[in-house]
Amino acid sequence: MLARIYPDKDADLKVLDGETIAIIGYGNQGRSQALNLRDSGLKVIVGNIRDASFDRAKADGFEVYDIREACEKATIVFILLPDEVQPKVYEADIKPAMKKGKTLVFAHGYNLHYGFLKPDADVDVLLLAPRMVGKFVRELYEKGTGAPVFFCVHQDASGKAMSKVLALAKGIGATRVGAMEVNIADETELDHFSEHWIAPMISRVLLLGYEVLTEMGYDPDAVLMETYMSGELGEVCSSLAKDGLVVQLPFHSRTSQFGQLLYADRVLPDEAKDLIREIVMEIKNGTFAKEWQLEQILGYPVFNKLMDMAKSHPINEAERKLKERVKIVID
Ligand code: NDP
């Protein structure tokens, strides 16, 4: 069955008359969603710890409060904190303010899906998860369009949760392009699939290519320029979204098309599907969530080690040097 997609006409902002929305966490998603909701005519306040984000929200003209106070003043609470800090902050400062009839909104299903955070039964629980980094959630809205979202009603205590989540989707600009109804499990698992398969595949392919080509004597600057730093790869990725995987092929030379089609199977044979299944199962059965939970408890030993290794790779210095010599402008 195809996922249902809701356009603008299915959402009515009037449903939110009299509601006060608290954006908790004025970071990547928080700032963009707060600005979009306010520009859509809704009453928005911000709750944040006393840091640079707190000051930024003030400078953007919002009433800003400590997290507990913002949740007390609001009827709808967006939890836009990093996923790993949400359960602790929820228990300490959000839950005590979530009286019957209020609404909680998440931008990712992670904590709900794996049971790290359990809202009370008398509040509405909604998912409104942009398929876009925060910066572009704002930029697209300003251009008159929006970022697509996965959304759902996870818990309908009021009986009005569906109209509320659609109105909020309209408020952040998502119904301008279509809001797709996807449950918490699928949103979480698909999101992690992108993060565990697509993203590492791209960076690993580029890194291994860089290592081998420079070992074979190719100029590092030329390798970087050819493989991704010209911005061509970024444009191709945009075209995948705008036009389609195969439809965009004719934008490349015929020689390039032949090379791409001929080598595809050799680069990634069908046997790779076994690895995909393995990765998906580790997401589905909670193996990854447990590992990430353990990391947090132990103070991020593996995360820090992997990040140090990534940051000390010579490719970083090569990129820096090339950026000094060439100014690439990517929109
Ligand atoms: P950020 O990392 O940008 O952080 C959000 C805010 O939380 C910041 O204001 C940050 O303050 C504050 N914060 C950090 N640590 C604490 C803490 N211990 N206690 C209280 N506040 C804290 O979050 P994101 O916007 O990236 O993510 C928010 C939600 O949106 C997550 O559920 C995420 O999965 C989801 N999401 C994110 C996307 C993205 O583009 N990043 C895309 C789609 C969904 P400070 O600035 O000082 O660190």
Short mmCIF file of C-alpha atoms and ligand atoms in Angstrom, two decimals:
data_model
loop_
_atom_site.label_atom_id
_atom_site.label_comp_id
_atom_site.label_asym_id
_atom_site.label_seq_id
_atom_site.Cartn_x
_atom_site.Cartn_y
_atom_site.Cartn_z
CA MET A 1 0.00 0.00 0.00
CA LEU A 2 1.32 3.44 -0.91
CA ALA A 3 1.98 5.86 1.99
CA ARG A 4 -0.64 8.62 2.04
CA ILE A 5 0.64 12.10 1.23
CA TYR A 6 -1.26 15.15 2.50
CA PRO A 7 -1.14 18.47 0.61
CA ASP A 8 -1.79 21.99 1.97
CA LYS A 9 -5.54 21.82 1.44
CA ASP A 10 -5.82 18.93 3.95
CA ALA A 11 -4.45 21.06 6.78
CA ASP A 12 -6.10 23.96 8.61
CA LEU A 13 -4.02 26.32 10.77
CA LYS A 14 -7.19 27.47 12.57
CA VAL A 15 -7.09 24.19 14.52
CA LEU A 16 -4.18 25.76 16.41
CA ASP A 17 -6.04 28.94 17.44
CA GLY A 18 -5.40 29.59 21.13
CA GLU A 19 -2.48 27.14 21.31
CA THR A 20 1.01 28.17 22.47
CA ILE A 21 3.85 26.19 20.94
CA ALA A 22 7.09 25.76 22.92
CA ILE A 23 10.13 24.82 20.89
CA ILE A 24 12.45 23.01 23.29
CA GLY A 25 16.00 23.16 21.92
CA TYR A 26 16.89 26.04 19.62
CA GLY A 27 19.39 24.12 17.48
CA ASN A 28 19.40 22.83 13.90
CA GLN A 29 15.73 21.90 13.75
CA GLY A 30 14.51 24.08 16.62
CA ARG A 31 15.46 27.43 15.13
CA SER A 32 14.12 26.65 11.65
CA GLN A 33 10.85 25.17 12.86
CA ALA A 34 10.30 28.00 15.37
CA LEU A 35 10.80 30.66 12.69
CA ASN A 36 8.57 28.85 10.19
CA LEU A 37 5.76 28.31 12.71
CA ARG A 38 5.91 31.97 13.76
CA ASP A 39 5.89 33.17 10.14
CA SER A 40 2.83 30.95 9.61
CA GLY A 41 1.05 33.10 12.20
CA LEU A 42 1.28 30.76 15.21
CA LYS A 43 2.21 31.69 18.79
CA VAL A 44 5.68 30.32 19.45
CA ILE A 45 7.94 30.53 22.51
CA VAL A 46 11.32 28.87 23.09
CA GLY A 47 12.75 26.81 25.95
CA ASN A 48 16.51 26.27 26.10
CA ILE A 49 19.39 25.89 28.52
CA ARG A 50 21.27 29.18 29.16
CA ASP A 51 23.76 29.06 26.32
CA ALA A 52 24.45 30.64 22.93
CA SER A 53 21.25 29.08 21.48
CA PHE A 54 19.22 30.77 24.25
CA ASP A 55 20.73 34.14 23.26
CA ARG A 56 20.15 33.45 19.59
CA ALA A 57 16.47 32.75 20.16
CA LYS A 58 16.20 36.04 22.07
CA ALA A 59 17.99 37.88 19.26
CA ASP A 60 15.50 36.33 16.81
CA GLY A 61 12.74 38.01 18.82
CA PHE A 62 11.28 35.03 20.73
CA GLU A 63 10.21 34.95 24.36
CA VAL A 64 12.79 32.50 25.75
CA TYR A 65 12.50 30.58 29.01
CA ASP A 66 14.17 27.78 30.89
CA ILE A 67 12.89 24.45 29.59
CA ARG A 68 10.48 23.69 32.48
CA GLU A 69 8.92 27.17 32.37
CA ALA A 70 8.43 27.08 28.58
CA CYS A 71 6.68 23.69 28.86
CA GLU A 72 4.42 25.04 31.61
CA LYS A 73 3.40 28.04 29.46
CA ALA A 74 2.78 25.95 26.32
CA THR A 75 -0.01 23.66 25.19
CA ILE A 76 2.11 22.07 22.43
CA VAL A 77 5.72 21.09 23.16
CA PHE A 78 8.21 20.30 20.38
CA ILE A 79 11.13 18.23 21.76
CA LEU A 80 13.95 19.34 19.49
CA LEU A 81 16.86 18.35 21.71
CA PRO A 82 19.57 15.89 20.61
CA ASP A 83 18.01 12.41 20.79
CA GLU A 84 20.46 11.12 23.38
CA VAL A 85 19.65 13.90 25.88
CA GLN A 86 15.84 13.81 25.41
CA PRO A 87 14.98 11.09 28.00
CA LYS A 88 16.86 12.81 30.85
CA VAL A 89 15.56 16.31 30.08
CA TYR A 90 12.05 14.90 29.57
CA GLU A 91 11.97 13.27 33.00
CA ALA A 92 13.45 16.29 34.78
CA ASP A 93 11.78 19.28 33.10
CA ILE A 94 9.20 18.35 30.48
CA LYS A 95 7.11 15.53 31.99
CA PRO A 96 6.17 17.52 35.13
CA ALA A 97 4.67 20.22 32.87
CA MET A 98 2.80 17.86 30.52
CA LYS A 99 -0.67 18.12 31.99
CA LYS A 100 -3.64 16.24 30.51
CA GLY A 101 -4.67 17.56 27.10
CA LYS A 102 -1.26 18.90 26.08
CA THR A 103 0.64 17.74 23.00
CA LEU A 104 4.20 16.43 22.56
CA VAL A 105 5.87 16.62 19.16
CA PHE A 106 8.99 14.69 18.14
CA ALA A 107 11.16 15.23 15.05
CA HIS A 108 12.48 11.66 15.15
CA GLY A 109 10.90 8.48 16.52
CA TYR A 110 14.09 7.05 18.07
CA ASN A 111 13.27 7.43 21.80
CA LEU A 112 9.64 6.37 21.38
CA HIS A 113 10.43 3.41 19.15
CA TYR A 114 13.10 1.92 21.41
CA GLY A 115 11.22 2.80 24.61
CA PHE A 116 13.78 5.23 26.06
CA LEU A 117 11.02 7.82 26.61
CA LYS A 118 7.43 6.99 27.54
CA PRO A 119 4.94 9.89 27.49
CA ASP A 120 1.90 9.71 29.76
CA ALA A 121 -1.30 8.31 28.26
CA ASP A 122 -3.30 11.55 28.61
CA VAL A 123 -1.26 13.65 26.15
CA ASP A 124 -1.26 13.62 22.36
CA VAL A 125 2.04 12.38 20.90
CA LEU A 126 2.89 13.41 17.36
CA LEU A 127 5.73 12.78 14.94
CA LEU A 128 6.76 15.59 12.58
CA ALA A 129 10.08 14.54 11.14
CA PRO A 130 11.57 16.64 8.33
CA ARG A 131 13.54 14.67 5.77
CA MET A 132 15.97 17.58 5.62
CA VAL A 133 18.69 19.22 7.72
CA GLY A 134 17.42 22.15 9.80
CA LYS A 135 19.09 24.92 7.76
CA PHE A 136 17.16 23.94 4.64
CA VAL A 137 13.86 23.52 6.53
CA ARG A 138 14.09 27.29 6.95
CA GLU A 139 15.61 28.19 3.58
CA LEU A 140 13.01 26.22 1.63
CA TYR A 141 10.17 27.79 3.65
CA GLU A 142 11.58 31.25 2.89
CA LYS A 143 11.61 30.38 -0.82
CA GLY A 144 7.89 29.62 -0.61
CA THR A 145 8.26 25.85 -0.65
CA GLY A 146 9.10 23.42 2.17
CA ALA A 147 10.91 20.32 3.33
CA PRO A 148 9.07 17.00 3.03
CA VAL A 149 8.17 15.36 6.36
CA PHE A 150 7.28 11.95 7.67
CA PHE A 151 4.49 12.43 10.19
CA CYS A 152 2.05 10.42 12.25
CA VAL A 153 -0.20 10.43 15.26
CA HIS A 154 1.53 8.14 17.76
CA GLN A 155 -0.96 8.67 20.57
CA ASP A 156 -4.37 10.34 20.24
CA ALA A 157 -5.57 11.25 23.72
CA SER A 158 -7.65 14.24 22.61
CA GLY A 159 -9.31 12.67 19.59
CA LYS A 160 -8.08 15.68 17.59
CA ALA A 161 -4.46 14.72 17.10
CA MET A 162 -4.66 14.19 13.34
CA SER A 163 -5.94 17.67 12.56
CA LYS A 164 -3.32 19.09 14.94
CA VAL A 165 -0.36 17.29 13.37
CA LEU A 166 -1.49 18.28 9.87
CA ALA A 167 -1.82 21.91 10.94
CA LEU A 168 1.67 21.81 12.47
CA ALA A 169 3.02 20.22 9.28
CA LYS A 170 1.48 23.14 7.40
CA GLY A 171 3.01 25.55 9.91
CA ILE A 172 6.55 24.38 9.18
CA GLY A 173 5.88 24.43 5.43
CA ALA A 174 5.80 20.66 4.89
CA THR A 175 2.34 20.33 3.32
CA ARG A 176 3.46 22.75 0.58
CA VAL A 177 5.40 19.80 -0.85
CA GLY A 178 3.43 16.98 0.75
CA ALA A 179 3.52 15.46 4.22
CA MET A 180 3.85 11.66 4.15
CA GLU A 181 2.14 9.55 6.82
CA VAL A 182 4.72 7.06 8.14
CA ASN A 183 4.61 5.34 11.54
CA ILE A 184 7.25 5.74 14.24
CA ALA A 185 8.91 2.37 13.58
CA ASP A 186 9.33 2.96 9.86
CA GLU A 187 10.50 6.58 10.30
CA THR A 188 13.15 5.53 12.81
CA GLU A 189 14.33 2.46 10.96
CA LEU A 190 14.46 4.14 7.53
CA ASP A 191 16.32 7.12 8.99
CA HIS A 192 18.92 4.80 10.49
CA PHE A 193 19.13 2.85 7.23
CA SER A 194 20.21 6.06 5.45
CA GLU A 195 22.73 6.70 8.20
CA HIS A 196 24.12 3.14 8.33
CA TRP A 197 24.16 2.28 4.64
CA ILE A 198 23.92 5.28 2.28
CA ALA A 199 25.98 7.88 4.17
CA PRO A 200 28.93 5.64 5.14
CA MET A 201 28.89 4.10 1.67
CA ILE A 202 29.37 7.51 0.06
CA SER A 203 32.13 8.68 2.40
CA ARG A 204 33.92 5.31 2.38
CA VAL A 205 33.85 5.10 -1.42
CA LEU A 206 35.38 8.57 -1.65
CA LEU A 207 37.97 7.91 1.05
CA LEU A 208 39.14 4.58 -0.37
CA GLY A 209 39.29 6.14 -3.84
CA TYR A 210 41.42 8.98 -2.46
CA GLU A 211 43.81 6.60 -0.66
CA VAL A 212 44.38 4.34 -3.65
CA LEU A 213 44.68 7.10 -6.24
CA THR A 214 47.18 9.11 -4.18
CA GLU A 215 49.17 5.91 -3.46
CA MET A 216 49.25 5.37 -7.24
CA GLY A 217 50.80 8.80 -7.67
CA TYR A 218 47.84 10.98 -8.67
CA ASP A 219 47.91 14.57 -7.46
CA PRO A 220 45.77 14.87 -4.27
CA ASP A 221 44.27 18.19 -5.41
CA ALA A 222 43.26 16.73 -8.74
CA VAL A 223 41.75 13.66 -7.04
CA LEU A 224 39.68 15.79 -4.66
CA MET A 225 38.56 18.14 -7.42
CA GLU A 226 37.56 15.23 -9.64
CA THR A 227 35.77 13.15 -7.03
CA TYR A 228 33.74 15.60 -4.96
CA MET A 229 35.22 19.00 -4.25
CA SER A 230 34.24 20.57 -7.56
CA GLY A 231 30.63 20.29 -6.40
CA GLU A 232 29.69 18.13 -9.39
CA LEU A 233 28.84 15.17 -7.16
CA GLY A 234 26.56 17.43 -5.12
CA GLU A 235 24.81 18.56 -8.30
CA VAL A 236 24.39 14.94 -9.41
CA CYS A 237 22.83 14.12 -6.01
CA SER A 238 20.41 17.05 -6.42
CA SER A 239 19.53 15.74 -9.83
CA LEU A 240 18.85 12.26 -8.39
CA ALA A 241 16.17 13.87 -6.22
CA LYS A 242 14.79 16.24 -8.86
CA ASP A 243 14.91 13.96 -11.89
CA GLY A 244 15.50 10.35 -10.82
CA LEU A 245 18.22 7.73 -10.64
CA VAL A 246 18.04 6.72 -14.30
CA VAL A 247 16.38 9.84 -15.75
CA GLN A 248 19.45 11.92 -14.84
CA LEU A 249 21.86 9.63 -16.72
CA PRO A 250 21.61 11.50 -20.07
CA PHE A 251 23.00 14.62 -18.34
CA HIS A 252 26.34 12.78 -18.44
CA SER A 253 28.34 12.06 -21.62
CA ARG A 254 27.58 8.80 -23.40
CA THR A 255 31.06 7.52 -22.43
CA SER A 256 30.27 8.32 -18.80
CA GLN A 257 26.89 6.60 -19.04
CA PHE A 258 28.50 3.45 -20.48
CA GLY A 259 31.13 3.42 -17.73
CA GLN A 260 28.57 3.95 -14.98
CA LEU A 261 26.27 1.18 -16.22
CA LEU A 262 29.08 -1.27 -16.97
CA TYR A 263 30.83 -0.96 -13.60
CA ALA A 264 27.79 -0.73 -11.31
CA ASP A 265 27.53 -4.48 -10.65
CA ARG A 266 31.26 -4.89 -10.22
CA VAL A 267 31.51 -2.05 -7.69
CA LEU A 268 28.61 -3.38 -5.65
CA PRO A 269 27.56 -6.94 -6.59
CA ASP A 270 24.09 -8.25 -5.67
CA GLU A 271 25.67 -10.15 -2.75
CA ALA A 272 25.80 -6.75 -1.00
CA LYS A 273 22.08 -7.25 -0.37
CA ASP A 274 23.03 -9.70 2.40
CA LEU A 275 24.91 -6.91 4.13
CA ILE A 276 21.94 -4.57 3.69
CA ARG A 277 19.67 -7.14 5.37
CA GLU A 278 22.18 -7.53 8.21
CA ILE A 279 22.34 -3.76 8.74
CA VAL A 280 18.55 -3.42 8.70
CA MET A 281 18.16 -6.28 11.19
CA GLU A 282 20.62 -4.59 13.59
CA ILE A 283 18.38 -1.52 13.43
CA LYS A 284 15.12 -3.48 13.77
CA ASN A 285 16.16 -5.71 16.65
CA GLY A 286 17.66 -2.84 18.64
CA THR A 287 21.31 -3.93 18.41
CA PHE A 288 22.41 -0.48 17.25
CA ALA A 289 20.24 1.33 19.79
CA LYS A 290 21.75 -0.78 22.60
CA GLU A 291 25.28 -0.10 21.35
CA TRP A 292 24.61 3.65 21.19
CA GLN A 293 23.06 3.56 24.67
CA LEU A 294 26.16 1.79 26.02
CA GLU A 295 28.41 4.35 24.34
CA GLN A 296 26.62 7.14 26.18
CA ILE A 297 26.90 5.35 29.53
CA LEU A 298 30.63 4.70 29.03
CA GLY A 299 31.39 8.29 27.92
CA TYR A 300 31.57 7.77 24.13
CA PRO A 301 34.84 5.72 23.91
CA VAL A 302 34.22 4.20 20.46
CA PHE A 303 32.58 7.35 19.08
CA ASN A 304 35.55 9.50 20.17
CA LYS A 305 38.07 7.00 18.81
CA LEU A 306 36.35 6.80 15.42
CA MET A 307 35.99 10.59 15.26
CA ASP A 308 39.69 11.07 16.12
CA MET A 309 40.65 8.63 13.36
CA ALA A 310 38.44 10.45 10.86
CA LYS A 311 39.81 13.85 11.86
CA SER A 312 43.45 12.74 11.68
CA HIS A 313 43.13 11.32 8.14
CA PRO A 314 45.42 13.17 5.68
CA ILE A 315 42.41 13.90 3.45
CA ASN A 316 41.42 16.70 5.87
CA GLU A 317 44.69 18.55 5.32
CA ALA A 318 44.47 17.97 1.57
CA GLU A 319 40.94 19.44 1.53
CA ARG A 320 42.08 22.45 3.55
CA LYS A 321 44.97 23.16 1.16
CA LEU A 322 42.76 22.87 -1.90
CA LYS A 323 40.14 25.18 -0.37
CA GLU A 324 42.89 27.79 0.16
CA ARG A 325 43.70 27.73 -3.54
CA VAL A 326 40.27 27.34 -5.10
CA LYS A 327 37.03 29.02 -4.18
CA ILE A 328 34.20 26.64 -4.98
CA VAL A 329 30.78 28.23 -4.72
CA ILE A 330 28.02 25.75 -4.04
CA ASP A 331 24.51 27.08 -3.68
P1 NDP B 1 20.85 20.02 18.03
O1 NDP B 1 22.08 19.18 18.20
O2 NDP B 1 20.93 21.12 17.03
O3 NDP B 1 20.49 20.56 19.47
C1 NDP B 1 19.26 21.14 19.76
C2 NDP B 1 19.33 21.99 20.99
O4 NDP B 1 19.46 21.20 22.19
C3 NDP B 1 20.43 23.03 21.03
O5 NDP B 1 19.86 24.25 21.39
C4 NDP B 1 21.34 22.49 22.09
O6 NDP B 1 22.05 23.51 22.75
C5 NDP B 1 20.38 21.87 23.06
N1 NDP B 1 21.04 20.92 23.97
C6 NDP B 1 22.13 20.16 23.74
N2 NDP B 1 22.42 19.39 24.81
C7 NDP B 1 21.51 19.71 25.75
C8 NDP B 1 21.28 19.26 27.08
N3 NDP B 1 22.07 18.35 27.65
N4 NDP B 1 20.24 19.80 27.76
C9 NDP B 1 19.42 20.72 27.20
N5 NDP B 1 19.60 21.17 25.93
C10 NDP B 1 20.63 20.68 25.22
O7 NDP B 1 19.61 19.06 17.67
P2 NDP B 1 18.96 18.78 16.24
O8 NDP B 1 18.15 19.96 15.83
O9 NDP B 1 19.97 18.24 15.28
O10 NDP B 1 17.98 17.57 16.59
C11 NDP B 1 16.76 17.79 17.26
C12 NDP B 1 15.79 16.69 16.88
O11 NDP B 1 15.51 16.79 15.48
C13 NDP B 1 16.32 15.28 17.10
O12 NDP B 1 15.26 14.47 17.51
C14 NDP B 1 16.80 14.87 15.72
O13 NDP B 1 16.81 13.47 15.52
C15 NDP B 1 15.74 15.53 14.86
N6 NDP B 1 16.13 15.77 13.48
C16 NDP B 1 17.29 16.44 13.22
C17 NDP B 1 17.64 16.72 11.91
C18 NDP B 1 18.82 17.61 11.64
O14 NDP B 1 18.86 18.19 10.58
N7 NDP B 1 19.80 17.78 12.52
C19 NDP B 1 16.85 16.24 10.77
C20 NDP B 1 15.57 15.65 11.17
C21 NDP B 1 15.26 15.39 12.47
P3 NDP B 1 23.53 23.90 22.17
O15 NDP B 1 23.30 24.62 20.91
O16 NDP B 1 24.12 24.69 23.23
O17 NDP B 1 24.26 22.57 21.97
#
